[in-house]
Structure formats: C-alpha cells, structure tokens
C-alpha cells in the first residue's frame, strides 16, 4: 500500500494517521478535513473553553514539533467515494486517489426544524459553534437548553457557573436513561436541582419563537422563547439545542459501503469495501461482547480504536483484532467528575457498592445474570479506575471464550 487518505481531521483521523506511521507505513498520507482548523480537542468546548478559562491555542491536539509527513487538505468537504478508482471526491471538484481509505468524518449536531434563522439559537459541535455560544453567554440572561444529555448538562453547568438563569428541557421522563439507565440517569441529573437549575422532563418542544429585528446582527430576529408541547413558553435570551448527533455518512451513499446507523464495520473497523476502514463517531463497529453493532461517540474510542483499524487496513484484514475495551466516557458537571464504562443496556441490576448517592460520591456496578457489565462513578476516580480495569479484563476473557 503506497497511499492512504484519512477523511476526517479531528481526533479519530489524527489518531489513525499517527497509528499508520507508528505501525511502519511510510507511503503517501493525506488528511482531509471539512473544517479549516488543525485537529483540536472537543471535550473542553462545553466546559473550560465555553467558560472562557482557556483559549483556542489550548485545544490543539498535535504535539509541538510533531510531523506526520502528511498532506493536509483542510476546509474542503468529502462528497463521494469512487470505489472503482478508489478516490475521494471533494466539494471543490478535486479528487484524492488512494489505495487505502480511513473514514473518520464524525457526526454532526442535530438541529430543530425552523430554528436556523434566529440569532441566539446554537448547537455545540465545533470550535466555531463554541465561539459563537460563548459570545452569547457572556451577555448573561436566560438560557434554555433543549436536551438533557451529557452535552446539554455540561453546557447548563458551565452557564450556571457564569451566573445565567438556566432551564433544561428533556423530552424523556428521565434524562440519560439511554447511557446510564433510568435509576442512575435520574441520580446524575439531580445535579441540576442541587444547583438551582430547572429541569423539565417528559415534555417536548413545539418550537422556538423570536422577535423580528431585535438582533444587532444586521436586523436578524433574535430568540425570545422556547414553546413547549403543553403550551408553556420559556423566556430565553439564548437557546442551546442538544438533541444528539447524526453520523456524517451521506457522502458515502452509492459507494457500495454498507451503511446503517453509521458505517457498518466488523470488530476491527473494516467496512464492506476492501481497503476501507472507519473510525470515530461515524463508525458502527461490531461488539462481540454486546453481540451488536454500536457507534461509540466518545473521546476514548476516537483515541484508541484507530490503531486496531489501521492494523486491519495494513494487513488486508488478516491480522486478528484485539478485543475492544468496554466503551468509556466521562463528564464534568457542577464540579463533579462522572465516569462510566461498559454497557448499561441489558443490565438486570445496578448496585451502589461504594459511597452514597445522596453525597454525590459513589460507585455503582451494573450486572447481567450476576456478571458485571458496566460501572459508574461520581467523584470516585481511584475506585472507578480499578473497576474499569477489572471490567476490561473480564470482557477480553469473554471474547476469548473463557467462562
């Protein structure tokens, strides 16, 4: 293999490029990114960067003096993949030919229909999103966050620390039920009430209203309220829409690559097209422990999994993949570190084994048929790290067929 194109220049793409060089690949390497920025870290966008505690220079992911001997094509979007000629077509009309392709195009924030024309309405996915939101939060006032997931909760926590009046709206009866289950999702979400942030659950959003010509931005209408399905109006100076993300895979339609909730991959990241692997938020890898395909939309997955995918790419799929570690993520809210590893879905019990939920410092273990499948910690970093390691060891043993 003499040429590889990495489509996506964020953490997953950068990790893949590093893995290629680390594993001995010395051919042509092209990194393609739709943003004009060099790779940067996203977790601080909802926390330290949004609060103004750090600037953009602190977000860079490349080490000082790091040189991957790569060609960078930034600010240009991939619009197609030609499988016969093995080339990536770009929006500017250019094509990048490569023998191997790493798909790392990530995911895009979902928006609410009809809200795009109002000033003061934001999503948070990119550094440009965060810069615009930070400017609006600096004016203070009332913030409504639509969506009680981790991004929405982190934005609410940051805005609370900046002195804003904050309301979080969640359509589900309990926030975070998907990743944490109903019981633990409710406990983690109670951090909002602990700090006087209003949390409205079990109600959807009908729309977002604005006042024409009230924005200083060339007379653009500004948001003034969020209208709920039950008719209530929540006055708002700023709105953040945090209702999840969709994988950026539409550019692959017609390429012959199997798509579902992302790019369908095997347990090593290989796609249905030889010579093409996928990593990061856009990739739906088969998890042999869960027995299903999953997209892992977390920082650690984007850091660790590309090495496995690169091994599959360079070996032509002949190398046996290392068993993936259980998915891991963390969140910082209201000064509390929340950590989770494993799969909550399918667990038939969850038990607090250290600390107390009332103290917001505890460690809980999820089990299925008596076997640990996930662990959650709040302000229990040392104990969590040990349990996470044990969980990973057990997952590898099950993948290898051990009892």
Short mmCIF file of C-alpha atoms in Angstrom, two decimals:
data_model
loop_
_atom_site.label_atom_id
_atom_site.label_comp_id
_atom_site.label_asym_id
_atom_site.label_seq_id
_atom_site.Cartn_x
_atom_site.Cartn_y
_atom_site.Cartn_z
CA UNK A 1 0.00 0.00 0.00
CA UNK A 2 1.59 3.24 -1.20
CA UNK A 3 -1.13 5.81 -0.47
CA UNK A 4 -3.73 6.29 2.27
CA UNK A 5 -6.36 9.01 2.58
CA UNK A 6 -7.78 9.77 6.02
CA UNK A 7 -11.14 11.50 5.58
CA UNK A 8 -11.74 13.48 8.75
CA UNK A 9 -9.13 15.56 10.56
CA UNK A 10 -10.32 15.53 14.16
CA UNK A 11 -9.15 13.21 16.96
CA UNK A 12 -10.10 9.92 15.26
CA UNK A 13 -8.47 10.91 11.98
CA UNK A 14 -5.34 12.21 13.69
CA UNK A 15 -5.14 9.02 15.79
CA UNK A 16 -5.38 6.94 12.61
CA UNK A 17 -2.61 8.94 10.95
CA UNK A 18 -0.38 8.51 13.99
CA UNK A 19 -1.12 4.78 14.07
CA UNK A 20 -0.22 4.44 10.39
CA UNK A 21 3.21 5.94 10.94
CA UNK A 22 3.71 4.09 14.22
CA UNK A 23 2.94 0.76 12.53
CA UNK A 24 5.53 1.35 9.84
CA UNK A 25 3.53 2.81 6.96
CA UNK A 26 5.84 5.16 5.05
CA UNK A 27 3.80 5.95 1.93
CA UNK A 28 1.78 8.99 0.91
CA UNK A 29 -0.61 10.14 3.63
CA UNK A 30 -3.38 12.68 3.01
CA UNK A 31 -5.61 14.06 5.77
CA UNK A 32 -8.86 15.66 4.59
CA UNK A 33 -10.99 17.84 6.88
CA UNK A 34 -14.11 19.88 6.20
CA UNK A 35 -13.17 22.43 8.89
CA UNK A 36 -10.35 24.88 8.21
CA UNK A 37 -8.78 24.16 11.61
CA UNK A 38 -5.98 21.78 12.50
CA UNK A 39 -7.12 18.92 14.80
CA UNK A 40 -8.45 20.17 18.13
CA UNK A 41 -9.90 18.74 21.32
CA UNK A 42 -13.70 18.81 21.61
CA UNK A 43 -14.47 17.97 25.28
CA UNK A 44 -13.37 21.42 26.55
CA UNK A 45 -15.79 23.14 24.15
CA UNK A 46 -18.70 22.65 26.57
CA UNK A 47 -16.61 23.33 29.65
CA UNK A 48 -13.34 25.27 30.02
CA UNK A 49 -13.39 26.89 26.58
CA UNK A 50 -17.06 27.83 26.85
CA UNK A 51 -16.41 29.36 30.26
CA UNK A 52 -13.51 31.42 28.89
CA UNK A 53 -10.97 29.66 31.11
CA UNK A 54 -8.83 28.61 28.11
CA UNK A 55 -8.39 29.92 24.58
CA UNK A 56 -8.19 28.16 21.23
CA UNK A 57 -4.43 27.65 21.47
CA UNK A 58 -5.04 25.21 24.35
CA UNK A 59 -7.29 23.00 22.20
CA UNK A 60 -4.67 21.81 19.72
CA UNK A 61 -4.11 18.05 19.60
CA UNK A 62 -0.78 18.00 17.78
CA UNK A 63 2.36 17.93 19.89
CA UNK A 64 4.98 20.62 19.45
CA UNK A 65 7.21 19.64 16.56
CA UNK A 66 5.04 16.68 15.55
CA UNK A 67 5.46 15.86 11.88
CA UNK A 68 3.44 13.05 10.29
CA UNK A 69 4.88 13.79 6.84
CA UNK A 70 1.29 14.21 5.65
CA UNK A 71 -0.54 16.37 3.14
CA UNK A 72 -3.30 18.37 4.81
CA UNK A 73 -6.42 19.26 2.84
CA UNK A 74 -8.47 21.42 5.20
CA UNK A 75 -11.65 23.40 4.69
CA UNK A 76 -12.88 21.06 1.97
CA UNK A 77 -15.66 18.51 2.39
CA UNK A 78 -15.69 14.97 1.02
CA UNK A 79 -18.75 14.45 -1.19
CA UNK A 80 -18.21 10.96 -2.59
CA UNK A 81 -16.10 7.83 -2.68
CA UNK A 82 -15.41 6.19 -6.02
CA UNK A 83 -14.79 2.53 -5.25
CA UNK A 84 -13.64 1.60 -8.76
CA UNK A 85 -10.96 4.28 -8.92
CA UNK A 86 -10.52 4.29 -5.12
CA UNK A 87 -10.67 8.05 -4.92
CA UNK A 88 -12.28 10.57 -2.56
CA UNK A 89 -14.21 13.32 -4.34
CA UNK A 90 -14.15 16.75 -2.71
CA UNK A 91 -16.63 19.62 -2.83
CA UNK A 92 -14.20 21.80 -4.78
CA UNK A 93 -14.13 19.26 -7.62
CA UNK A 94 -10.78 17.76 -6.75
CA UNK A 95 -10.28 14.02 -6.23
CA UNK A 96 -7.74 12.35 -3.96
CA UNK A 97 -6.73 8.87 -5.12
CA UNK A 98 -5.60 6.36 -2.51
CA UNK A 99 -5.12 2.63 -2.18
CA UNK A 100 -6.40 2.72 1.38
CA UNK A 101 -9.07 4.92 2.97
CA UNK A 102 -9.79 5.66 6.62
CA UNK A 103 -13.28 7.11 7.11
CA UNK A 104 -13.32 9.42 10.14
CA UNK A 105 -15.94 12.01 9.21
CA UNK A 106 -17.54 12.03 12.66
CA UNK A 107 -21.03 13.24 13.41
CA UNK A 108 -22.99 16.48 13.10
CA UNK A 109 -25.22 18.05 15.73
CA UNK A 110 -28.93 17.68 15.12
CA UNK A 111 -30.96 20.89 14.99
CA UNK A 112 -34.63 21.75 15.45
CA UNK A 113 -36.55 22.50 12.24
CA UNK A 114 -37.28 26.17 11.78
CA UNK A 115 -34.76 27.43 14.33
CA UNK A 116 -31.88 28.21 12.00
CA UNK A 117 -32.97 31.75 11.17
CA UNK A 118 -32.90 33.04 14.75
CA UNK A 119 -29.94 34.69 16.42
CA UNK A 120 -29.19 33.25 19.83
CA UNK A 121 -30.01 29.62 18.89
CA UNK A 122 -26.99 27.33 18.97
CA UNK A 123 -25.79 23.78 18.58
CA UNK A 124 -22.43 22.78 20.00
CA UNK A 125 -20.14 20.54 18.00
CA UNK A 126 -17.28 22.60 16.60
CA UNK A 127 -14.96 25.29 17.88
CA UNK A 128 -16.85 27.80 15.73
CA UNK A 129 -20.09 26.74 17.44
CA UNK A 130 -18.46 27.17 20.85
CA UNK A 131 -17.04 30.58 19.98
CA UNK A 132 -20.46 31.88 18.95
CA UNK A 133 -22.17 30.41 22.01
CA UNK A 134 -19.53 31.80 24.34
CA UNK A 135 -20.15 35.30 23.00
CA UNK A 136 -23.89 34.99 23.69
CA UNK A 137 -23.42 33.54 27.18
CA UNK A 138 -21.12 36.44 28.03
CA UNK A 139 -24.17 38.72 27.77
CA UNK A 140 -25.86 36.80 30.59
CA UNK A 141 -29.63 36.49 30.86
CA UNK A 142 -31.79 33.39 30.46
CA UNK A 143 -30.56 30.19 28.85
CA UNK A 144 -32.78 27.30 27.80
CA UNK A 145 -31.04 24.03 26.98
CA UNK A 146 -33.12 21.63 24.88
CA UNK A 147 -31.92 18.11 25.66
CA UNK A 148 -30.73 16.73 28.99
CA UNK A 149 -27.90 14.53 27.68
CA UNK A 150 -24.28 14.99 28.61
CA UNK A 151 -23.56 17.91 26.24
CA UNK A 152 -26.69 19.73 27.38
CA UNK A 153 -25.88 19.07 31.02
CA UNK A 154 -22.31 20.31 30.64
CA UNK A 155 -23.47 23.50 28.91
CA UNK A 156 -26.03 24.04 31.69
CA UNK A 157 -23.34 23.54 34.32
CA UNK A 158 -20.97 25.98 32.59
CA UNK A 159 -23.71 28.59 32.15
CA UNK A 160 -24.72 28.22 35.79
CA UNK A 161 -21.11 28.94 36.76
CA UNK A 162 -21.24 32.07 34.61
CA UNK A 163 -24.29 33.32 36.50
CA UNK A 164 -27.02 32.72 33.92
CA UNK A 165 -30.57 31.70 34.71
CA UNK A 166 -30.72 28.15 33.28
CA UNK A 167 -33.54 25.79 32.35
CA UNK A 168 -33.03 22.31 30.86
CA UNK A 169 -35.86 20.70 28.87
CA UNK A 170 -35.83 16.93 28.33
CA UNK A 171 -38.49 15.07 26.35
CA UNK A 172 -37.86 11.76 28.13
CA UNK A 173 -39.27 11.12 31.62
CA UNK A 174 -35.69 10.81 32.92
CA UNK A 175 -32.53 12.22 31.35
CA UNK A 176 -29.60 9.97 30.47
CA UNK A 177 -31.72 6.80 30.51
CA UNK A 178 -30.01 5.56 27.33
CA UNK A 179 -26.40 5.59 28.53
CA UNK A 180 -26.99 5.13 32.28
CA UNK A 181 -30.40 3.56 32.78
CA UNK A 182 -33.38 5.23 34.44
CA UNK A 183 -32.27 4.91 38.07
CA UNK A 184 -28.73 6.23 37.67
CA UNK A 185 -29.76 8.71 34.99
CA UNK A 186 -32.13 10.26 37.49
CA UNK A 187 -29.47 10.43 40.19
CA UNK A 188 -26.87 12.05 37.92
CA UNK A 189 -29.44 14.51 36.55
CA UNK A 190 -30.37 15.57 40.06
CA UNK A 191 -27.18 17.65 39.99
CA UNK A 192 -29.25 20.30 38.19
CA UNK A 193 -31.68 20.64 41.10
CA UNK A 194 -28.77 20.66 43.56
CA UNK A 195 -27.62 23.90 41.98
CA UNK A 196 -30.94 25.59 41.33
CA UNK A 197 -31.07 24.80 37.61
CA UNK A 198 -34.61 23.98 36.50
CA UNK A 199 -35.08 20.58 34.85
CA UNK A 200 -38.34 19.98 32.98
CA UNK A 201 -38.80 16.34 31.96
CA UNK A 202 -41.39 14.46 29.96
CA UNK A 203 -42.30 17.37 27.72
CA UNK A 204 -41.30 18.06 24.13
CA UNK A 205 -40.58 21.33 22.34
CA UNK A 206 -43.12 22.66 19.87
CA UNK A 207 -40.89 25.40 18.55
CA UNK A 208 -38.70 28.42 19.18
CA UNK A 209 -40.04 31.94 18.80
CA UNK A 210 -38.24 35.18 18.10
CA UNK A 211 -38.67 38.92 17.85
CA UNK A 212 -38.06 40.32 14.36
CA UNK A 213 -35.23 42.78 14.03
CA UNK A 214 -34.10 42.58 17.66
CA UNK A 215 -30.63 41.26 16.94
CA UNK A 216 -27.73 43.67 16.35
CA UNK A 217 -26.64 41.28 13.58
CA UNK A 218 -27.96 43.07 10.52
CA UNK A 219 -31.52 43.17 11.83
CA UNK A 220 -31.77 39.40 12.23
CA UNK A 221 -34.56 38.17 14.51
CA UNK A 222 -33.48 37.01 17.95
CA UNK A 223 -34.85 34.16 20.01
CA UNK A 224 -37.20 35.22 22.79
CA UNK A 225 -38.81 31.97 23.99
CA UNK A 226 -38.98 28.20 23.74
CA UNK A 227 -42.53 26.95 23.26
CA UNK A 228 -43.28 23.57 24.84
CA UNK A 229 -45.74 20.97 23.56
CA UNK A 230 -48.04 21.67 26.50
CA UNK A 231 -48.24 25.35 25.54
CA UNK A 232 -45.87 26.78 28.11
CA UNK A 233 -43.45 29.47 26.97
CA UNK A 234 -39.99 29.63 28.48
CA UNK A 235 -38.48 33.11 28.03
CA UNK A 236 -34.97 32.82 26.62
CA UNK A 237 -32.14 35.09 25.57
CA UNK A 238 -30.06 32.14 24.39
CA UNK A 239 -31.02 28.60 23.41
CA UNK A 240 -28.79 25.55 23.03
CA UNK A 241 -30.15 22.58 21.10
CA UNK A 242 -28.53 19.42 22.42
CA UNK A 243 -30.68 16.65 20.93
CA UNK A 244 -27.96 14.32 19.74
CA UNK A 245 -25.89 13.90 16.61
CA UNK A 246 -26.17 12.10 13.30
CA UNK A 247 -23.25 10.26 11.69
CA UNK A 248 -21.79 12.07 8.69
CA UNK A 249 -22.07 9.25 6.17
CA UNK A 250 -24.36 10.66 3.48
CA UNK A 251 -21.34 11.29 1.25
CA UNK A 252 -20.81 7.50 1.10
CA UNK A 253 -24.19 6.71 -0.46
CA UNK A 254 -23.68 4.80 -3.70
CA UNK A 255 -20.12 3.82 -2.79
CA UNK A 256 -21.01 0.20 -2.02
CA UNK A 257 -20.13 0.60 1.66
CA UNK A 258 -22.78 -0.83 3.98
CA UNK A 259 -24.45 1.94 5.98
CA UNK A 260 -26.85 1.82 8.90
CA UNK A 261 -26.54 3.94 12.00
CA UNK A 262 -23.14 4.94 10.68
CA UNK A 263 -20.62 2.94 8.65
CA UNK A 264 -21.14 -0.76 9.33
CA UNK A 265 -17.83 -2.33 10.40
CA UNK A 266 -16.56 -5.61 11.75
CA UNK A 267 -14.87 -5.88 15.14
CA UNK A 268 -11.66 -4.39 13.72
CA UNK A 269 -13.18 -1.43 11.90
CA UNK A 270 -13.12 -2.95 8.40
CA UNK A 271 -16.03 -1.97 6.16
CA UNK A 272 -17.76 -3.98 3.43
CA UNK A 273 -15.34 -2.48 0.89
CA UNK A 274 -11.79 -3.91 0.90
CA UNK A 275 -9.13 -1.35 1.69
CA UNK A 276 -11.54 0.91 3.60
CA UNK A 277 -11.90 1.14 7.39
CA UNK A 278 -13.92 3.51 9.58
CA UNK A 279 -13.24 5.02 13.00
CA UNK A 280 -14.71 7.56 15.37
CA UNK A 281 -18.27 8.81 15.74
CA UNK A 282 -19.32 7.79 12.23
CA UNK A 283 -18.28 4.14 12.65
CA UNK A 284 -20.62 1.40 13.88
CA UNK A 285 -18.31 -1.40 14.98
CA UNK A 286 -19.45 -4.90 15.81
CA UNK A 287 -19.01 -5.51 19.54
CA UNK A 288 -18.57 -9.24 20.20
CA UNK A 289 -19.38 -8.81 23.89
CA UNK A 290 -22.65 -6.96 23.28
CA UNK A 291 -23.36 -9.05 20.17
CA UNK A 292 -24.39 -5.96 18.19
CA UNK A 293 -23.10 -3.02 16.18
CA UNK A 294 -22.56 0.18 18.20
CA UNK A 295 -21.37 3.67 17.50
CA UNK A 296 -19.05 4.79 20.28
CA UNK A 297 -19.33 8.58 20.34
CA UNK A 298 -16.69 9.21 22.96
CA UNK A 299 -13.20 10.67 23.12
CA UNK A 300 -11.52 7.48 24.29
CA UNK A 301 -12.91 5.44 21.41
CA UNK A 302 -11.63 8.01 18.91
CA UNK A 303 -8.22 7.82 20.55
CA UNK A 304 -7.83 4.06 20.95
CA UNK A 305 -9.76 2.27 18.20
CA UNK A 306 -7.97 3.73 15.15
CA UNK A 307 -4.87 1.64 15.94
CA UNK A 308 -6.93 -1.53 15.56
CA UNK A 309 -8.48 -0.30 12.32
CA UNK A 310 -5.09 0.65 10.89
CA UNK A 311 -3.77 -2.83 11.68
CA UNK A 312 -6.71 -4.28 9.74
CA UNK A 313 -6.09 -1.88 6.84
CA UNK A 314 -2.36 -2.57 6.51
CA UNK A 315 -2.74 -6.34 6.93
CA UNK A 316 -5.61 -6.62 4.47
CA UNK A 317 -7.78 -7.95 7.27
CA UNK A 318 -5.52 -10.91 8.04
CA UNK A 319 -4.41 -9.69 11.49
CA UNK A 320 -6.58 -10.84 14.39
CA UNK A 321 -8.11 -7.76 16.05
CA UNK A 322 -7.52 -7.04 19.69
CA UNK A 323 -10.76 -7.26 21.69
CA UNK A 324 -12.11 -3.71 22.13
CA UNK A 325 -12.10 -2.29 25.61
CA UNK A 326 -15.55 -1.52 27.03
CA UNK A 327 -16.75 1.94 25.95
CA UNK A 328 -15.68 4.65 28.38
CA UNK A 329 -16.67 8.28 28.81
CA UNK A 330 -16.57 11.00 31.40
CA UNK A 331 -18.39 14.23 32.10
CA UNK A 332 -17.67 17.18 34.39
CA UNK A 333 -20.76 18.87 35.79
CA UNK A 334 -21.06 21.35 38.66
CA UNK A 335 -17.57 20.45 39.89
CA UNK A 336 -18.25 16.69 39.92
CA UNK A 337 -16.46 14.12 37.77
CA UNK A 338 -18.81 11.49 36.30
CA UNK A 339 -17.24 8.38 34.75
CA UNK A 340 -18.85 5.42 33.04
CA UNK A 341 -17.56 2.28 31.33
CA UNK A 342 -19.36 -0.66 29.75
CA UNK A 343 -22.91 -1.22 28.54
CA UNK A 344 -25.88 -0.28 30.73
CA UNK A 345 -28.36 -1.67 28.20
CA UNK A 346 -29.33 -5.21 29.09
CA UNK A 347 -28.19 -4.98 32.72
CA UNK A 348 -30.76 -6.51 35.05
CA UNK A 349 -29.48 -4.85 38.22
CA UNK A 350 -27.42 -1.90 39.40
CA UNK A 351 -25.97 -1.68 42.91
CA UNK A 352 -24.22 1.14 44.73
CA UNK A 353 -21.15 -0.52 46.20
CA UNK A 354 -19.13 2.43 47.49
CA UNK A 355 -20.19 5.78 48.88
CA UNK A 356 -23.72 7.18 48.81
CA UNK A 357 -25.82 8.71 46.05
CA UNK A 358 -27.04 11.46 48.41
CA UNK A 359 -23.45 12.61 48.81
CA UNK A 360 -22.93 12.65 45.02
CA UNK A 361 -19.88 10.48 45.63
CA UNK A 362 -20.41 6.81 44.88
CA UNK A 363 -19.55 3.86 42.68
CA UNK A 364 -22.27 1.68 41.15
CA UNK A 365 -21.89 -1.64 39.33
CA UNK A 366 -24.31 -2.85 36.65
CA UNK A 367 -24.77 -6.61 36.31
CA UNK A 368 -26.44 -9.02 33.96
CA UNK A 369 -27.10 -12.52 35.35
CA UNK A 370 -24.71 -11.68 38.17
CA UNK A 371 -21.85 -10.68 35.85
CA UNK A 372 -20.55 -7.06 35.86
CA UNK A 373 -21.21 -5.33 32.54
CA UNK A 374 -20.75 -1.65 33.44
CA UNK A 375 -19.56 0.67 36.18
CA UNK A 376 -20.49 4.26 37.05
CA UNK A 377 -18.59 6.59 39.35
CA UNK A 378 -19.29 10.06 40.71
CA UNK A 379 -16.24 11.63 42.33
CA UNK A 380 -14.70 8.17 42.78
CA UNK A 381 -11.83 8.34 40.30
CA UNK A 382 -9.48 5.91 42.05
CA UNK A 383 -12.06 3.19 42.68
CA UNK A 384 -13.58 3.69 39.24
CA UNK A 385 -10.21 3.20 37.53
CA UNK A 386 -9.71 -0.12 39.32
CA UNK A 387 -13.22 -1.36 38.49
CA UNK A 388 -12.90 -0.23 34.89
CA UNK A 389 -9.69 -2.25 34.56
CA UNK A 390 -11.41 -5.31 36.00
CA UNK A 391 -14.32 -4.85 33.61
CA UNK A 392 -11.96 -4.69 30.62
CA UNK A 393 -10.13 -7.84 31.74
CA UNK A 394 -13.43 -9.72 32.09
CA UNK A 395 -14.60 -8.51 28.65
CA UNK A 396 -11.40 -9.76 26.99
CA UNK A 397 -11.79 -13.13 28.72
CA UNK A 398 -15.37 -13.49 27.43
CA UNK A 399 -14.29 -12.55 23.91
CA UNK A 400 -11.60 -15.25 24.06
CA UNK A 401 -14.21 -17.79 25.09
CA UNK A 402 -13.24 -18.05 28.74
CA UNK A 403 -16.04 -18.77 31.24
#
